[in-house]
């Protein structure tokens, strides 16, 4: 979220980036299978899910936050709740869709527009959501710090899931100004940079995904003959370390990754030349139909992160495919992987190289069992507990009284 707010040159909005008209909320949606328990009186919860506008929900290819939101929306509807999803047009959901922009911003904006125009579009969307606050029992926002000012005067309860890193200066300066806003982290480690502030953390809800296609992906008869790297090509993901691990372990590296517009310079100047001179099969950005086979065929998935990763969806995807993860101990890694059972947690690149030889000792069945802790349904159950608690504790904001006002 915050990466799109840094730097950039002045520009105008692309002609292809148009604001969508907010539709009538009685639009059709897929029928719900009622399996949940109503939570407000004798009726289901009315939930507004607010997504970032950079990708469709779910995204056609890469996009972690949006995939989680898509999974959550569908599971909540299947549980019998009344869900409205604010997201770009082109999103596919069981919920009632409010298409906020005509196309995902990543595909319709230039780099400078992502910096200068995108924040305004998110703020406009949030204004629309809270203008309709009476239509919902709770607003669940995934728009991070942009949501915070709206919560101060809103009558509807709000919970915000923080998906990004919280050690950034902008977060450290803004979040403490809203100590009463209910927040959800996606790992316990994600919160640690804010331990010295009195924040209102109401839960940690690990991310979840629909995993059936991964759980059923066939594994090779023996051990896989390559190492896999999946994700975004950014400095903090350290694709260069993945190349080093594969080279020193004597295995080819297959990379399925996205190059974000904000990372184009890093790709052109650092990663692309490195891949060209190394034994790397760069397959580009792949979608959901290709990822299960890509991961299931690997000996191990390499996760050499060099930053406090808040969660890391690629870890649970790899585990669900039966492929162990070899990762550096950063951020959420110890909360997702069980060392020696579903993966190997390392302190250095040297240890990662040595771990490759031990990857075949990790049982695919143990990996898949661990992945079940991060299913979409399990995530939805955790969030429903959060919604119930936040609604029960909510006290509406008191109306402001104008200075000098009084009885006539």
Coordinates of N, CA and C in Angstrom, one line a residue, residues 282-371:
X282 N 13.3 -18.0 -16.2 CA 12.3 -16.9 -15.8 C 11.0 -17.1 -16.6
X283 N 10.0 -17.6 -15.9 CA 8.7 -17.9 -16.6 C 7.8 -16.7 -16.6
X284 N 8.1 -15.7 -15.9 CA 7.3 -14.5 -15.8 C 6.2 -14.6 -14.8
X285 N 5.2 -13.8 -14.9 CA 4.1 -13.8 -13.9 C 3.1 -14.9 -14.3
X286 N 2.7 -15.7 -13.4 CA 1.8 -16.8 -13.6 C 0.5 -16.6 -12.8
X287 N -0.6 -17.2 -13.2 CA -1.8 -17.2 -12.5 C -2.1 -18.4 -11.8
X288 N -3.4 -18.4 -11.2 CA -3.8 -19.5 -10.3 C -3.8 -20.9 -11.0
X289 N -4.0 -20.9 -12.3 CA -4.1 -22.2 -13.0 C -2.7 -22.8 -13.2
X290 N -1.7 -22.0 -13.1 CA -0.3 -22.6 -13.3 C 0.5 -22.8 -12.0
X291 N 0.1 -22.0 -11.0 CA 1.0 -22.1 -9.8 C 1.0 -23.4 -9.1
X292 N -0.1 -24.2 -9.0 CA 0.0 -25.5 -8.3 C 1.1 -26.4 -8.9
X293 N 1.0 -26.5 -10.2 CA 2.0 -27.4 -10.8 C 3.4 -26.9 -10.7
X294 N 3.6 -25.6 -10.8 CA 4.9 -25.0 -10.7 C 5.5 -25.3 -9.4
X295 N 4.7 -25.2 -8.3 CA 5.3 -25.4 -7.0 C 5.4 -26.9 -6.7
X296 N 4.4 -27.7 -7.1 CA 4.4 -29.1 -6.8 C 5.6 -29.8 -7.4
X297 N 6.1 -29.3 -8.5 CA 7.2 -30.0 -9.2 C 8.5 -29.6 -8.7
X298 N 8.6 -28.7 -7.7 CA 9.9 -28.2 -7.2 C 10.4 -29.1 -6.1
X299 N 11.7 -29.1 -5.9 CA 12.3 -29.8 -4.7 C 12.0 -29.0 -3.5
X300 N 12.1 -27.7 -3.6 CA 11.8 -26.8 -2.5 C 11.5 -25.4 -3.1
X301 N 10.8 -24.6 -2.3 CA 10.5 -23.2 -2.6 C 11.5 -22.4 -1.8
X302 N 12.2 -21.5 -2.5 CA 13.2 -20.7 -1.8 C 12.6 -19.3 -1.5
X303 N 12.7 -19.0 -0.2 CA 12.1 -17.7 0.3 C 13.1 -16.9 1.1
X304 N 14.0 -16.3 0.4 CA 15.2 -15.6 1.1 C 14.9 -14.2 1.4
X305 N 13.8 -13.9 2.1 CA 13.4 -12.5 2.4 C 14.4 -11.8 3.3
X306 N 14.5 -10.5 3.0 CA 15.4 -9.6 3.7 C 14.7 -8.5 4.3
X307 N 13.5 -8.7 4.8 CA 12.7 -7.7 5.4 C 11.6 -8.3 6.3
X308 N 11.0 -7.6 7.2 CA 10.0 -8.2 8.1 C 8.7 -8.5 7.4
X309 N 8.7 -9.6 6.6 CA 7.6 -10.1 5.9 C 6.3 -10.2 6.8
X310 N 5.2 -9.4 6.5 CA 4.1 -9.5 7.4 C 3.4 -10.9 7.3
X311 N 3.4 -11.6 6.2 CA 2.8 -12.9 6.1 C 3.6 -13.8 5.1
X312 N 3.3 -13.6 3.8 CA 4.0 -14.4 2.8 C 3.1 -15.6 2.3
X313 N 2.1 -15.2 1.5 CA 1.2 -16.2 0.9 C 1.9 -17.3 0.2
X314 N 3.0 -17.0 -0.5 CA 3.7 -18.0 -1.2 C 4.1 -19.2 -0.4
X315 N 4.3 -19.0 0.9 CA 4.7 -20.1 1.8 C 3.5 -21.1 1.9
X316 N 2.3 -20.6 2.1 CA 1.2 -21.5 2.3 C 0.8 -22.2 1.0
X317 N 1.0 -21.5 -0.2 CA 0.8 -22.1 -1.5 C 1.7 -23.2 -1.7
X318 N 3.0 -23.0 -1.3 CA 4.0 -24.1 -1.5 C 3.7 -25.3 -0.6
X319 N 3.3 -25.0 0.6 CA 3.0 -26.1 1.6 C 1.8 -26.9 1.1
X320 N 0.8 -26.2 0.6 CA -0.4 -26.9 0.1 C -0.1 -27.8 -1.1
X321 N 0.9 -27.4 -1.9 CA 1.3 -28.2 -3.0 C 2.3 -29.3 -2.6
X322 N 2.5 -29.4 -1.3 CA 3.4 -30.5 -0.8 C 4.9 -30.2 -0.9
X323 N 5.2 -29.0 -1.2 CA 6.6 -28.6 -1.4 C 7.2 -27.8 -0.2
X324 N 8.2 -28.3 0.4 CA 8.8 -27.6 1.6 C 9.4 -26.3 1.3
X325 N 9.4 -25.4 2.2 CA 9.9 -24.0 2.0 C 11.2 -23.9 2.8
X326 N 12.2 -23.4 2.1 CA 13.5 -23.0 2.7 C 13.5 -21.5 2.8
X327 N 13.5 -21.0 4.1 CA 13.3 -19.6 4.2 C 14.3 -19.0 5.3
X328 N 14.6 -17.7 5.1 CA 15.4 -17.0 6.1 C 14.4 -16.6 7.3
X329 N 15.0 -16.6 8.5 CA 14.2 -16.2 9.6 C 13.9 -14.7 9.7
X330 N 12.9 -14.3 9.1 CA 12.5 -12.9 9.1 C 10.9 -12.8 9.2
X331 N 10.4 -11.8 9.9 CA 9.0 -11.5 9.9 C 8.2 -12.7 10.4
X332 N 7.2 -13.1 9.6 CA 6.2 -14.1 10.0 C 6.7 -15.6 9.7
X333 N 7.9 -15.7 9.2 CA 8.3 -17.1 8.8 C 8.2 -18.1 9.9
X334 N 8.6 -17.9 11.1 CA 8.5 -18.9 12.2 C 7.0 -19.1 12.6
X335 N 6.1 -18.2 12.2 CA 4.7 -18.4 12.5 C 4.0 -19.3 11.5
X336 N 4.5 -19.4 10.3 CA 3.9 -20.1 9.2 C 4.6 -21.5 9.1
X337 N 5.9 -21.6 9.2 CA 6.6 -22.8 9.0 C 6.9 -23.5 10.3
X338 N 6.9 -24.8 10.3 CA 7.3 -25.6 11.5 C 8.7 -26.2 11.1
X339 N 9.7 -25.7 11.7 CA 11.1 -26.0 11.3 C 11.3 -27.5 11.4
X340 N 11.8 -28.1 10.3 CA 12.0 -29.5 10.2 C 10.8 -30.4 10.0
X341 N 9.6 -29.8 9.9 CA 8.4 -30.5 9.7 C 7.8 -30.1 8.4
X342 N 7.5 -28.8 8.2 CA 7.0 -28.3 6.9 C 8.0 -27.4 6.1
X343 N 9.1 -27.2 6.7 CA 10.1 -26.3 6.1 C 11.4 -26.3 6.9
X344 N 12.3 -25.5 6.4 CA 13.6 -25.3 7.0 C 13.9 -23.8 7.2
X345 N 14.0 -23.4 8.4 CA 14.2 -22.0 8.7 C 15.7 -21.8 8.9
X346 N 16.2 -20.8 8.2 CA 17.7 -20.6 8.2 C 18.0 -19.2 8.7
X347 N 19.3 -19.1 9.2 CA 19.7 -17.8 9.6 C 20.6 -17.0 8.6
X348 N 21.2 -17.8 7.6 CA 22.0 -17.2 6.6 C 21.8 -17.9 5.3
X349 N 22.4 -17.3 4.2 CA 22.3 -17.9 2.9 C 23.1 -19.2 2.9
X350 N 24.2 -19.2 3.6 CA 25.0 -20.5 3.7 C 24.1 -21.6 4.2
X351 N 23.3 -21.3 5.3 CA 22.5 -22.4 5.8 C 21.4 -22.8 4.8
X352 N 20.9 -21.8 4.0 CA 19.9 -22.2 3.0 C 20.5 -23.1 2.0
X353 N 21.8 -22.9 1.6 CA 22.4 -23.8 0.6 C 22.5 -25.2 1.2
X354 N 22.9 -25.3 2.5 CA 23.0 -26.6 3.1 C 21.6 -27.3 3.3
X355 N 20.6 -26.4 3.5 CA 19.2 -27.0 3.7 C 18.7 -27.7 2.4
X356 N 19.1 -27.3 1.3 CA 18.6 -27.9 0.0 C 18.8 -29.4 0.0
X357 N 19.9 -29.8 0.5 CA 20.2 -31.3 0.6 C 19.3 -32.0 1.6
X358 N 18.7 -31.3 2.5 CA 17.8 -31.9 3.5 C 16.3 -31.8 3.1
X359 N 16.0 -31.1 2.1 CA 14.6 -30.8 1.7 C 13.8 -32.1 1.5
X360 N 14.5 -33.1 0.9 CA 13.7 -34.3 0.6 C 13.3 -35.1 1.9
X361 N 13.8 -34.7 3.0 CA 13.4 -35.4 4.3 C 12.1 -34.8 4.8
X362 N 11.6 -33.7 4.2 CA 10.3 -33.1 4.6 C 9.2 -33.8 3.9
X363 N 8.2 -34.3 4.6 CA 7.1 -35.1 4.0 C 6.1 -34.1 3.3
X364 N 5.8 -34.4 2.1 CA 4.7 -33.6 1.4 C 3.4 -33.6 2.2
X365 N 3.1 -34.8 2.8 CA 1.9 -34.8 3.6 C 1.9 -33.9 4.8
X366 N 3.1 -33.8 5.5 CA 3.2 -32.8 6.6 C 3.1 -31.4 6.1
X367 N 3.6 -31.1 5.0 CA 3.4 -29.7 4.4 C 2.0 -29.4 4.2
X368 N 1.3 -30.4 3.6 CA -0.1 -30.1 3.3 C -1.0 -30.0 4.5
X369 N -0.7 -30.8 5.5 CA -1.4 -30.7 6.8 C -1.2 -29.3 7.4
X370 N 0.0 -28.8 7.4 CA 0.2 -27.5 7.9 C -0.5 -26.4 7.1
X371 N -0.6 -26.6 5.8 CA -1.3 -25.6 5.0 C -2.8 -25.5 5.4

